[in-house]
DNA sequence: CAAAATTCATTCGTACGCAAATGATATCAA
DNA sequence: TTGATATCATTTGCGTACGAATGAATTTTG
């Protein structure tokens, strides 16, 4: 029985008892492994920065100065998580923090020259990371997969 | 320009500068968001257990007593991570730990009756979680997606 | 057999990820 | 204008996740 047939069986069959539930076939489980694999590939190419840290830098490079919260929304991190990421990038000298002049609640985040240099240097590596992550798939499969993954996320 | 065309553009084009790198289109980023979404759906259905904790219980239900390390391999967790998960399950009375009689390094993990009852009760909910996670996709798309995801993970 | 290498588990340190609570500021509405 | 709401950021607490170091027990090998 192929993996695909098992998946179809899972979708079709409605077994009330525990038999027929296979952890290995559940989206959540495979999604977690796929994510682990990607993080590992990332680390192999970019050792001194984590994917979330790179995401923050890349997004700042895109949009320029933004508030911490706004940045969090753009890269799908809640306020508490963003703070930690930004703190570490600041400690490395990659970002600068300033208070918003008008709205004193906002904390503006921007790239330092070092931060900008780092992102621009790393973007080609990030491309490689994407390619390597998708390397088990043919180009046609990549297109299909990305479309469906985006639809699901 | 459709999302799919952008993806193809990213795969095909080779731009040396930073223009053309779009964080939102990278597998890693979308994979992270898809995973976040799944965890959130999981929590909505099973509030008192995390996906890794449920994975451990479900796998123990499958294979019966195993060593902690072995279990970790089966559910894709390294030794340090498994330990934490098992400690919490033990504190809740869902698993029992015993030393292996012959090989005294091994720590055998097994379900308690409460643990077994919990998994069997939760498996139908886990099915629902899988279904809801995949709900943005048609049945045909689900089959395609699962095949490609498994290929990639 | 004895030394070297391996395996199993534990611990430590670092980094997400998120819920919930808190405090400061800003906006809205009566 | 003031009182209720909402927003931004911070902190705390818990739970993964993993590299690296450690120690105990087992296996391999010279």
Coordinates of C-alpha atoms (C1' of nucleotides) in Angstrom, one line a residue:
Chain A
X1 CA 0.0 0.0 0.0
X2 CA 1.5 3.3 -1.0
X3 CA 1.7 6.4 1.2
X4 CA -0.8 8.1 -1.0
X5 CA -3.3 5.3 -0.6
X6 CA -2.9 5.4 3.2
X7 CA -3.6 9.1 3.1
X8 CA -6.7 8.6 1.0
X9 CA -7.8 5.8 3.4
X10 CA -7.5 8.2 6.3
X11 CA -9.5 10.8 4.5
X12 CA -12.2 8.4 3.4
X13 CA -12.5 5.9 6.2
X14 CA -14.4 6.8 9.4
X15 CA -13.2 4.3 12.0
X16 CA -14.5 5.1 15.5
X17 CA -11.7 3.3 17.3
X18 CA -8.0 4.1 17.5
X19 CA -7.0 1.7 14.7
X20 CA -6.5 3.7 11.5
X21 CA -5.0 6.7 13.1
X22 CA -1.4 6.9 12.0
X23 CA 0.6 9.8 13.5
X24 CA 3.0 9.7 10.6
X25 CA 0.3 10.5 8.1
X26 CA -1.2 13.5 9.9
X27 CA -0.5 17.0 8.4
X28 CA 0.5 18.4 11.7
X29 CA 3.2 15.9 12.3
X30 CA 4.6 16.1 8.8
X31 CA 4.4 19.9 8.9
X32 CA 6.4 19.9 12.0
X33 CA 9.1 17.6 10.5
X34 CA 9.2 19.7 7.3
X35 CA 9.7 22.8 9.4
X36 CA 12.5 21.1 11.4
X37 CA 14.2 20.1 8.2
X38 CA 14.0 23.6 6.8
X39 CA 15.5 25.1 10.0
X40 CA 18.3 22.6 9.8
X41 CA 19.1 23.5 6.2
X42 CA 18.9 27.2 7.2
X43 CA 21.4 26.7 10.0
X44 CA 23.8 24.9 7.6
X45 CA 23.9 27.9 5.3
X46 CA 23.5 30.7 7.8
X47 CA 25.0 29.7 11.1
X48 CA 25.0 33.0 13.0
X49 CA 21.3 34.0 12.5
X50 CA 18.1 32.1 13.0
X51 CA 15.2 32.1 10.5
X52 CA 13.1 34.5 12.6
X53 CA 16.0 36.9 13.0
X54 CA 16.7 36.8 9.2
X55 CA 13.0 37.3 8.6
X56 CA 13.0 40.4 10.7
X57 CA 16.0 41.8 8.9
X58 CA 14.7 41.0 5.4
X59 CA 11.3 42.6 6.2
X60 CA 13.0 45.7 7.6
X61 CA 15.0 45.8 4.4
X62 CA 11.7 45.7 2.5
X63 CA 9.7 48.2 4.3
X64 CA 12.2 50.4 6.1
X65 CA 11.6 51.7 9.6
X66 CA 8.5 50.3 11.4
X67 CA 7.2 49.9 14.9
X68 CA 8.0 46.7 16.7
X69 CA 4.4 45.5 16.7
X70 CA 3.9 46.3 13.0
X71 CA 7.0 44.4 12.2
X72 CA 5.6 41.5 14.2
X73 CA 2.5 41.4 12.1
X74 CA 4.5 41.5 8.9
X75 CA 6.5 38.5 9.9
X76 CA 3.8 36.6 11.8
X77 CA 5.2 36.9 15.4
X78 CA 3.3 38.0 18.4
X79 CA 4.5 41.0 20.5
X80 CA 6.4 38.9 23.1
X81 CA 8.3 36.9 20.4
X82 CA 9.2 40.0 18.3
X83 CA 10.7 41.7 21.4
X84 CA 13.1 38.9 22.0
X85 CA 14.1 38.7 18.3
X86 CA 14.7 42.4 18.1
X87 CA 16.5 42.6 21.4
X88 CA 19.0 40.0 20.1
X89 CA 19.4 41.8 16.7
X90 CA 20.0 45.1 18.6
X91 CA 22.6 43.5 20.8
X92 CA 24.4 42.5 17.6
X93 CA 24.2 45.9 16.2
X94 CA 21.9 45.0 13.2
X95 CA 19.0 47.2 14.2
X96 CA 18.4 50.5 16.0
X97 CA 15.5 51.4 18.2
X98 CA 14.0 54.9 18.6
X99 CA 10.8 56.2 20.2
X100 CA 8.1 57.5 17.9
X101 CA 8.1 61.3 18.3
X102 CA 4.3 61.8 18.1
X103 CA 3.0 58.5 19.5
X104 CA 5.2 57.7 22.4
X105 CA 4.0 54.2 22.8
X106 CA 5.6 53.1 19.5
X107 CA 9.1 51.8 19.3
X108 CA 10.5 52.3 15.9
X109 CA 12.9 49.6 14.5
X110 CA 15.3 50.3 11.7
X111 CA 18.3 48.6 10.1
X112 CA 21.8 49.9 11.0
X113 CA 24.3 50.0 8.1
X114 CA 25.7 46.8 9.5
X115 CA 22.2 45.3 9.4
X116 CA 21.6 46.4 5.9
X117 CA 25.0 45.0 4.8
X118 CA 24.2 41.7 6.5
X119 CA 20.8 41.2 4.8
X120 CA 22.0 42.1 1.4
X121 CA 24.9 39.7 1.8
X122 CA 22.6 36.9 3.1
X123 CA 19.8 37.1 0.6
X124 CA 21.6 35.0 -2.0
X125 CA 22.2 32.4 0.7
X126 CA 18.5 32.5 1.6
X127 CA 17.7 31.8 -2.0
X128 CA 19.9 28.7 -1.8
X129 CA 18.2 27.7 1.4
X130 CA 14.8 27.9 -0.3
X131 CA 16.1 25.9 -3.3
X132 CA 17.6 23.2 -1.1
X133 CA 14.5 22.9 1.0
X134 CA 12.5 22.3 -2.1
X135 CA 15.1 20.1 -3.8
X136 CA 13.2 16.9 -3.3
X137 CA 10.5 18.2 -5.6
X138 CA 10.6 18.8 -9.4
X139 CA 10.0 22.3 -10.6
X140 CA 6.5 21.5 -11.5
X141 CA 5.9 19.9 -8.1
X142 CA 7.4 23.0 -6.4
X143 CA 4.9 25.2 -8.1
X144 CA 2.0 23.0 -7.1
X145 CA 3.3 22.6 -3.6
X146 CA 3.8 26.3 -3.0
X147 CA 0.4 27.1 -4.2
X148 CA -1.3 24.6 -1.9
X149 CA 1.0 25.4 1.0
X150 CA 0.1 29.1 0.7
X151 CA -3.5 28.2 0.5
X152 CA -3.3 26.3 3.7
X153 CA -1.2 28.8 5.7
Chain B
X1 CA 0.5 38.9 -11.2
X2 CA -0.8 35.8 -9.4
X3 CA 0.9 34.3 -6.4
X4 CA 1.8 31.3 -8.5
X5 CA 3.5 33.4 -11.1
X6 CA 5.5 35.1 -8.5
X7 CA 6.7 31.8 -7.2
X8 CA 7.7 30.7 -10.7
X9 CA 9.5 34.0 -11.1
X10 CA 11.4 33.4 -8.0
X11 CA 12.4 29.9 -9.1
X12 CA 13.4 31.0 -12.6
X13 CA 14.9 34.4 -12.2
X14 CA 18.4 34.9 -10.9
X15 CA 18.7 38.4 -9.6
X16 CA 22.0 39.2 -7.9
X17 CA 20.7 42.1 -5.8
X18 CA 18.1 42.0 -3.0
X19 CA 15.2 43.0 -5.3
X20 CA 13.2 39.9 -6.1
X21 CA 13.6 38.3 -2.7
X22 CA 10.2 38.2 -1.1
X23 CA 10.1 36.8 2.3
X24 CA 6.4 36.0 2.0
X25 CA 7.1 33.7 -0.9
X26 CA 9.8 31.6 0.7
X27 CA 9.0 28.0 1.7
X28 CA 10.5 28.4 5.2
X29 CA 8.4 31.4 6.0
X30 CA 5.1 29.8 4.8
X31 CA 6.0 26.5 6.4
X32 CA 6.4 28.3 9.7
X33 CA 3.0 30.0 9.3
X34 CA 1.3 26.8 8.3
X35 CA 2.7 25.1 11.4
X36 CA 1.6 28.0 13.6
X37 CA -1.9 27.7 12.2
X38 CA -2.0 24.0 12.8
X39 CA -0.9 24.4 16.4
X40 CA -3.6 27.0 16.9
X41 CA -6.2 24.7 15.5
X42 CA -4.9 21.9 17.7
X43 CA -5.2 24.0 20.8
X44 CA -8.7 24.9 19.9
X45 CA -9.8 21.3 20.0
X46 CA -7.4 19.8 22.6
X47 CA -6.7 22.5 25.2
X48 CA -4.9 20.5 27.8
X49 CA -2.3 18.8 25.7
X50 CA 0.2 20.0 23.2
X51 CA 0.8 18.4 19.8
X52 CA 4.2 17.0 20.9
X53 CA 2.6 15.5 24.0
X54 CA -0.2 14.0 22.0
X55 CA 2.3 12.7 19.5
X56 CA 4.1 10.9 22.3
X57 CA 0.9 9.3 23.6
X58 CA -0.3 8.3 20.2
X59 CA 3.0 6.7 19.4
X60 CA 3.1 4.8 22.7
X61 CA -0.4 3.6 21.9
X62 CA 0.9 2.3 18.6
X63 CA 4.1 0.6 19.7
X64 CA 3.7 -0.1 23.4
X65 CA 6.6 0.3 25.8
X66 CA 9.8 1.8 24.4
X67 CA 12.8 3.5 25.6
X68 CA 12.8 7.3 25.8
X69 CA 15.3 7.7 23.0
X70 CA 13.6 5.2 20.8
X71 CA 10.3 7.1 21.2
X72 CA 12.1 10.3 20.4
X73 CA 13.2 8.9 17.1
X74 CA 9.7 7.7 16.3
X75 CA 8.2 11.1 16.9
X76 CA 11.1 13.2 15.6
X77 CA 12.4 14.7 18.8
X78 CA 15.9 14.9 20.1
X79 CA 16.8 13.4 23.5
X80 CA 16.6 16.7 25.4
X81 CA 13.2 17.6 24.0
X82 CA 11.7 14.1 24.6
X83 CA 12.8 14.3 28.2
X84 CA 10.8 17.4 28.8
X85 CA 7.7 16.1 27.1
X86 CA 7.8 12.8 28.9
X87 CA 8.4 14.5 32.3
X88 CA 5.3 16.5 31.8
X89 CA 3.3 13.5 30.7
X90 CA 4.5 11.6 33.8
X91 CA 3.6 14.5 36.1
X92 CA 0.1 14.2 34.7
X93 CA 0.0 10.4 35.2
X94 CA -0.3 9.6 31.5
X95 CA 3.0 7.6 31.3
X96 CA 5.1 5.4 33.6
X97 CA 8.9 5.1 33.6
X98 CA 10.9 2.0 34.5
X99 CA 14.5 1.0 34.1
X100 CA 15.3 -1.6 31.5
X101 CA 16.3 -4.8 33.4
X102 CA 19.1 -5.9 31.1
X103 CA 20.4 -2.6 29.7
X104 CA 20.4 -0.3 32.6
X105 CA 21.0 2.8 30.5
X106 CA 17.5 2.6 28.9
X107 CA 14.5 4.2 30.5
X108 CA 11.3 2.5 29.4
X109 CA 8.2 4.6 28.8
X110 CA 4.7 3.1 28.8
X111 CA 1.2 4.4 28.9
X112 CA -0.7 4.2 32.2
X113 CA -4.4 3.2 32.0
X114 CA -5.2 7.0 32.2
X115 CA -2.8 7.6 29.4
X116 CA -4.4 4.9 27.3
X117 CA -7.9 6.2 28.0
X118 CA -6.8 9.8 27.1
X119 CA -5.3 8.8 23.7
X120 CA -8.3 6.7 22.7
X121 CA -10.6 9.5 23.7
X122 CA -8.6 12.1 21.8
X123 CA -7.9 10.3 18.6
X124 CA -11.3 11.3 17.1
X125 CA -10.5 14.9 18.0
X126 CA -7.1 14.6 16.4
X127 CA -8.9 13.5 13.2
X128 CA -11.0 16.6 13.3
X129 CA -7.8 18.7 13.8
X130 CA -6.3 17.1 10.7
X131 CA -9.4 17.8 8.7
X132 CA -9.7 21.4 9.8
X133 CA -6.1 22.0 9.1
X134 CA -6.6 20.8 5.5
X135 CA -10.0 22.4 5.1
X136 CA -8.8 25.2 2.8
X137 CA -8.0 22.4 0.2
X138 CA -10.3 20.3 -1.9
X139 CA -10.0 16.5 -1.4
X140 CA -7.9 16.2 -4.6
X141 CA -5.7 19.0 -3.4
X142 CA -5.3 17.3 0.0
X143 CA -4.0 14.2 -1.7
X144 CA -1.5 16.1 -3.8
X145 CA -0.4 18.3 -1.0
X146 CA 0.2 15.4 1.4
X147 CA 2.2 13.5 -1.1
X148 CA 4.4 16.5 -1.8
X149 CA 4.7 17.5 1.8
X150 CA 5.8 14.0 2.8
X151 CA 8.3 14.0 -0.1
X152 CA 9.8 17.2 1.3
X153 CA 9.9 16.3 5.0
Chain C
dC1 C1' 40.6 -9.1 28.4
dA2 C1' 41.1 -4.1 28.3
dA3 C1' 40.9 0.2 25.9
dA4 C1' 38.3 2.8 22.7
dA5 C1' 34.1 3.9 20.8
dT6 C1' 29.1 4.0 21.1
dT7 C1' 24.7 4.5 23.1
dC8 C1' 21.3 6.3 26.5
dA9 C1' 19.9 9.7 29.4
dT10 C1' 20.5 14.1 31.8
dT11 C1' 21.7 19.0 32.2
dC12 C1' 22.8 23.6 30.7
dG13 C1' 22.2 27.4 27.8
dT14 C1' 20.0 29.8 24.1
dA15 C1' 16.1 30.9 21.1
dC16 C1' 11.4 30.8 19.5
dG17 C1' 6.2 30.9 20.5
dC18 C1' 2.2 32.2 22.8
dA19 C1' -1.3 33.3 26.7
dA20 C1' -2.1 36.3 30.3
dA21 C1' -1.3 40.3 33.1
dT22 C1' 0.5 45.0 33.5
dG23 C1' 1.5 49.8 32.5
dA24 C1' 1.7 53.7 29.5
dT25 C1' -0.2 56.2 26.0
dA26 C1' -3.8 57.4 22.6
dT27 C1' -8.4 57.5 20.9
dC28 C1' -13.3 57.4 21.2
dA29 C1' -17.7 58.6 23.1
dA30 C1' -21.0 60.4 26.2
Chain D
dT1 C1' -13.6 67.0 28.9
dT2 C1' -13.6 63.0 31.1
dG3 C1' -14.3 58.2 31.4
dA4 C1' -14.3 53.9 28.8
dT5 C1' -11.7 51.5 25.1
dA6 C1' -8.1 50.4 22.4
dT7 C1' -3.3 50.1 21.2
dC8 C1' 1.8 49.4 22.0
dA9 C1' 5.2 47.4 24.5
dT10 C1' 6.9 44.7 28.4
dT11 C1' 7.1 41.0 31.6
dT12 C1' 6.2 36.3 33.4
dG13 C1' 5.5 31.6 32.9
dC14 C1' 5.3 27.5 30.4
dG15 C1' 6.4 24.5 26.5
dT16 C1' 9.0 23.1 22.6
dA17 C1' 13.6 22.6 20.0
dC18 C1' 18.4 21.8 19.7
dG19 C1' 23.7 22.1 20.4
dA20 C1' 27.1 20.8 23.5
dA21 C1' 28.9 18.8 27.6
dT22 C1' 28.7 15.1 31.0
dG23 C1' 28.3 10.6 33.1
dA24 C1' 26.9 5.9 33.2
dA25 C1' 26.4 1.6 30.9
dT26 C1' 27.2 -1.3 26.9
dT27 C1' 29.5 -2.8 22.7
dT28 C1' 33.3 -3.0 19.7
dT29 C1' 37.8 -3.9 18.7
dG30 C1' 42.8 -4.4 19.1

